[in-house]
Each structure stands twice: as C-alpha cells, then as structure tokens.
Amino acid sequence: MRLKTKHLLTYPIAALGIMVFFIFGCEELEMDYYEIPQLGQISLSGITSNSLKINGSIEDDGGLPIDSIGLVWSTSEHPTLDDNEGMISEDYETGEFALSVTGLSPATQYHIRAWAANNEGASYSNQVEFTTEGGLAVVSTAEVTEITHNSATSGGNAEDDGGAEITARGVVWRTSEDPTVDDNEGMTEDGEGLGEFTSELTGLSAETAYYV
C-alpha cells in the first residue's frame, strides 16, 4: 500500500513542473524585440564639381531611438561606415532629412548611401551612383613681349584641367580691365589640353593701353 501512495504523490509533482516550465516559456516569448532602422529611398540634387545634396527619410526606427544619421560615399560600390572615402554624421530629429556633401573631386563617379543607427546597429539606404561636374581649369597669363604698333606676343600655361579635358585655350584682350571670352576686343585660340602655349595678338591700335 505504501508503494501505491508514493506513486500517486509523484505524478502530480511532475505535472506541476511541466506547467511551471510552460508558463515561464510563454513569458519569454512576450519580451520586446528590436531591429535596426529602415531607411526610404534617397534622392540627389544640386550636383556640382565638388558637392551635392541628399534627401531621404527614416521609414522605421526599429523600436529604439535613432542615435544618428549620415552619408557614406566612395568611388567603389557599396560604401559602409567601415569602408568609404568620405562620410558625414548628424543628429537625427525628424522622419525626413536633408544632408549636404562637400569636398568631392570634379568629374568623378561616386557611389553614395545614407545610413542610420540605433542600439541594435546601423542600416543603409539604397545606393545611388552619380558623377560630379568638371571644375574650372587653372591658367596663368604669360608676359607680353615683342610689342609693336599693332601686335604683341603673349600666351599662358594651362596648369590644371579641373578634372575635365581642356578643349580650347588662348588669350583675350581689350582696353578696359578683366576681358573675358564673352566680352573682349580680341581673342585667340591656341590649341587644347594642359601645358604652355603662345598667343599672337594682332590688329591692335597704336599708342593704346590694353589689358590681356
């Protein structure tokens, strides 16, 4: 009889253990679950030789406050926070954001992505490819020599192409200061590309001061 009583007491205790385990298991499933942020598509505007603007938005914060947002860019694809040629970081305030990039190289193809981070980690937007515009060339003017009553010799040195091919070069002149290609009394075209060049100024008026 004692053996039967012992077995009858054992089964309810085992069943109670199973119920306790089941209850605790349900409580674990109800814990909060967080994710990294989700960004919307980004768009580009205002591309110059060394800058541009980016507009984007945060679609989902992942259930946690977003610490910061920013941009990463590179001349190779899929830049990240750990592998890039440039990045910016700013505090996050609203669902939409507008960021500016400066210091880019002229006439260069880049890949850029926005990023956002919370305590779970960082996520990235879609990648956008763009090419900066070519910058202005840098040129110096040579000394004016061999001056006659109606001609002179000058020229210059195209020192930097600004990231784009130099398709024409020469000198401009007039009797008032700062002559330009669009506003002058005479001009030459002397080849293309980098390097020194010589220009012949002709059709000048005698005893007249000119700016070259």
Short mmCIF file of C-alpha atoms in Angstrom, two decimals, residues 26-186:
data_model
loop_
_atom_site.label_atom_id
_atom_site.label_comp_id
_atom_site.label_asym_id
_atom_site.label_seq_id
_atom_site.Cartn_x
_atom_site.Cartn_y
_atom_site.Cartn_z
CA CYS A 26 5.27 31.96 -22.59
CA GLU A 27 6.68 34.94 -20.67
CA GLU A 28 9.94 34.79 -22.67
CA LEU A 29 8.05 34.95 -25.98
CA GLU A 30 6.38 38.18 -24.91
CA MET A 31 9.70 40.09 -24.46
CA ASP A 32 10.25 43.24 -26.62
CA TYR A 33 12.01 42.69 -29.96
CA TYR A 34 14.10 45.46 -31.55
CA GLU A 35 15.60 45.88 -35.02
CA ILE A 36 18.00 48.20 -36.87
CA PRO A 37 16.37 51.24 -38.56
CA GLN A 38 14.83 51.06 -42.02
CA LEU A 39 15.51 53.91 -44.48
CA GLY A 40 13.48 55.01 -47.50
CA GLN A 41 14.89 55.73 -50.96
CA ILE A 42 17.31 58.66 -51.20
CA SER A 43 17.33 61.28 -53.98
CA LEU A 44 20.13 63.57 -55.20
CA SER A 45 20.04 67.22 -56.27
CA GLY A 46 22.33 70.20 -56.78
CA ILE A 47 25.31 68.24 -58.11
CA THR A 48 28.33 70.50 -58.75
CA SER A 49 32.02 69.84 -59.33
CA ASN A 50 32.59 69.17 -55.62
CA SER A 51 29.24 68.94 -53.81
CA LEU A 52 25.64 67.73 -53.84
CA LYS A 53 22.52 67.47 -51.65
CA ILE A 54 20.75 64.31 -50.44
CA ASN A 55 17.13 63.92 -49.34
CA GLY A 56 15.88 60.83 -47.52
CA SER A 57 13.66 59.53 -44.75
CA ILE A 58 13.51 57.03 -41.89
CA GLU A 59 10.68 54.57 -42.50
CA ASP A 60 11.04 52.58 -39.26
CA ASP A 61 13.20 53.26 -36.19
CA GLY A 62 13.27 49.56 -35.22
CA GLY A 63 11.56 50.28 -31.92
CA LEU A 64 14.51 52.22 -30.48
CA PRO A 65 15.63 55.85 -30.58
CA ILE A 66 17.88 56.60 -33.56
CA ASP A 67 21.25 57.87 -32.39
CA SER A 68 22.49 59.45 -35.62
CA ILE A 69 22.18 59.51 -39.40
CA GLY A 70 24.59 60.35 -42.16
CA LEU A 71 26.07 59.55 -45.56
CA VAL A 72 28.94 57.40 -46.81
CA TRP A 73 30.43 57.61 -50.30
CA SER A 74 33.19 56.07 -52.36
CA THR A 75 34.40 55.66 -55.94
CA SER A 76 33.76 51.92 -55.47
CA GLU A 77 30.35 50.33 -54.87
CA HIS A 78 28.58 49.74 -51.56
CA PRO A 79 30.41 52.12 -49.20
CA THR A 80 29.97 51.42 -45.49
CA LEU A 81 30.85 53.08 -42.20
CA ASP A 82 33.99 50.93 -42.10
CA ASP A 83 34.94 51.20 -45.79
CA ASN A 84 34.45 54.55 -47.51
CA GLU A 85 36.24 57.55 -49.00
CA GLY A 86 34.11 60.06 -47.12
CA MET A 87 31.31 60.21 -44.55
CA ILE A 88 29.24 62.65 -42.50
CA SER A 89 27.25 62.14 -39.31
CA GLU A 90 24.45 64.27 -37.84
CA ASP A 91 21.94 64.05 -35.02
CA TYR A 92 18.55 62.68 -36.05
CA GLU A 93 15.46 64.86 -35.48
CA THR A 94 12.56 64.01 -37.82
CA GLY A 95 11.36 61.34 -40.26
CA GLU A 96 12.75 63.18 -43.28
CA PHE A 97 16.26 64.57 -43.61
CA ALA A 98 18.35 66.69 -45.98
CA LEU A 99 22.14 66.42 -45.96
CA SER A 100 24.89 68.14 -47.95
CA VAL A 101 28.21 66.71 -49.14
CA THR A 102 31.26 68.85 -49.96
CA GLY A 103 34.91 68.24 -50.82
CA LEU A 104 34.28 65.90 -53.76
CA SER A 105 36.61 65.70 -56.77
CA PRO A 106 35.49 67.19 -60.10
CA ALA A 107 34.44 64.93 -62.98
CA THR A 108 34.47 61.84 -60.72
CA GLN A 109 31.97 58.99 -60.43
CA TYR A 110 30.83 58.22 -56.88
CA HIS A 111 28.53 55.76 -55.10
CA ILE A 112 26.65 57.11 -52.08
CA ARG A 113 24.33 55.71 -49.39
CA ALA A 114 22.56 57.15 -46.37
CA TRP A 115 22.87 55.36 -43.02
CA ALA A 116 21.09 55.39 -39.66
CA ALA A 117 22.00 53.76 -36.35
CA ASN A 118 20.31 52.75 -33.10
CA ASN A 119 21.44 50.48 -30.26
CA GLU A 120 20.90 47.42 -32.46
CA GLY A 121 23.29 48.64 -35.17
CA ALA A 122 23.44 50.56 -38.45
CA SER A 123 21.49 50.14 -41.67
CA TYR A 124 21.87 51.63 -45.15
CA SER A 125 19.63 53.10 -47.82
CA ASN A 126 19.69 52.26 -51.50
CA GLN A 127 22.92 53.07 -53.33
CA VAL A 128 22.92 55.93 -55.86
CA GLU A 129 25.61 56.47 -58.49
CA PHE A 130 26.47 59.98 -59.71
CA THR A 131 29.26 61.92 -61.44
CA THR A 132 30.39 65.36 -60.34
CA GLU A 133 30.70 68.14 -62.86
CA GLY A 134 34.08 69.16 -64.20
CA GLY A 135 35.70 72.08 -62.39
CA LEU A 136 37.14 75.21 -63.95
CA ALA A 137 40.63 74.99 -65.39
CA VAL A 138 43.51 76.93 -63.83
CA VAL A 139 45.55 79.07 -66.27
CA SER A 140 48.22 81.72 -65.89
CA THR A 141 48.99 84.52 -68.36
CA ALA A 142 52.44 84.87 -69.88
CA GLU A 143 54.32 88.16 -70.02
CA VAL A 144 53.53 90.31 -73.07
CA THR A 145 56.60 90.70 -75.32
CA GLU A 146 57.55 91.73 -78.87
CA ILE A 147 55.21 94.72 -78.72
CA THR A 148 54.84 96.72 -81.97
CA HIS A 149 52.41 99.45 -83.06
CA ASN A 150 49.73 96.84 -83.88
CA SER A 151 50.80 93.46 -82.44
CA ALA A 152 52.30 91.68 -79.44
CA THR A 153 53.11 88.19 -78.18
CA SER A 154 51.72 86.60 -75.02
CA GLY A 155 50.20 83.23 -74.14
CA GLY A 156 49.93 81.28 -70.95
CA ASN A 157 50.13 77.98 -69.13
CA ALA A 158 47.13 75.69 -68.57
CA GLU A 159 48.19 74.31 -65.18
CA ASP A 160 45.14 72.31 -64.09
CA ASP A 161 42.24 70.95 -66.14
CA GLY A 162 39.78 70.96 -63.19
CA GLY A 163 39.05 67.29 -63.73
CA ALA A 164 37.77 67.67 -67.31
CA GLU A 165 39.51 67.86 -70.68
CA ILE A 166 40.61 71.33 -71.79
CA THR A 167 39.11 71.76 -75.26
CA ALA A 168 40.37 75.31 -76.03
CA ARG A 169 42.83 77.85 -74.66
CA GLY A 170 44.16 81.27 -75.62
CA VAL A 171 44.19 84.93 -74.57
CA VAL A 172 41.63 87.74 -74.63
CA TRP A 173 42.27 91.49 -74.59
CA ARG A 174 40.54 94.87 -74.51
CA THR A 175 41.15 98.46 -73.47
CA SER A 176 39.27 98.02 -70.16
CA GLU A 177 40.13 95.67 -67.32
CA ASP A 178 39.24 91.98 -66.98
CA PRO A 179 38.46 90.93 -70.57
CA THR A 180 36.55 87.64 -70.95
CA VAL A 181 35.67 85.21 -73.72
CA ASP A 182 32.25 86.87 -73.91
CA ASP A 183 33.41 90.48 -73.57
CA ASN A 184 36.64 91.44 -75.38
CA GLU A 185 38.13 93.39 -78.27
CA GLY A 186 40.19 90.48 -79.50
#
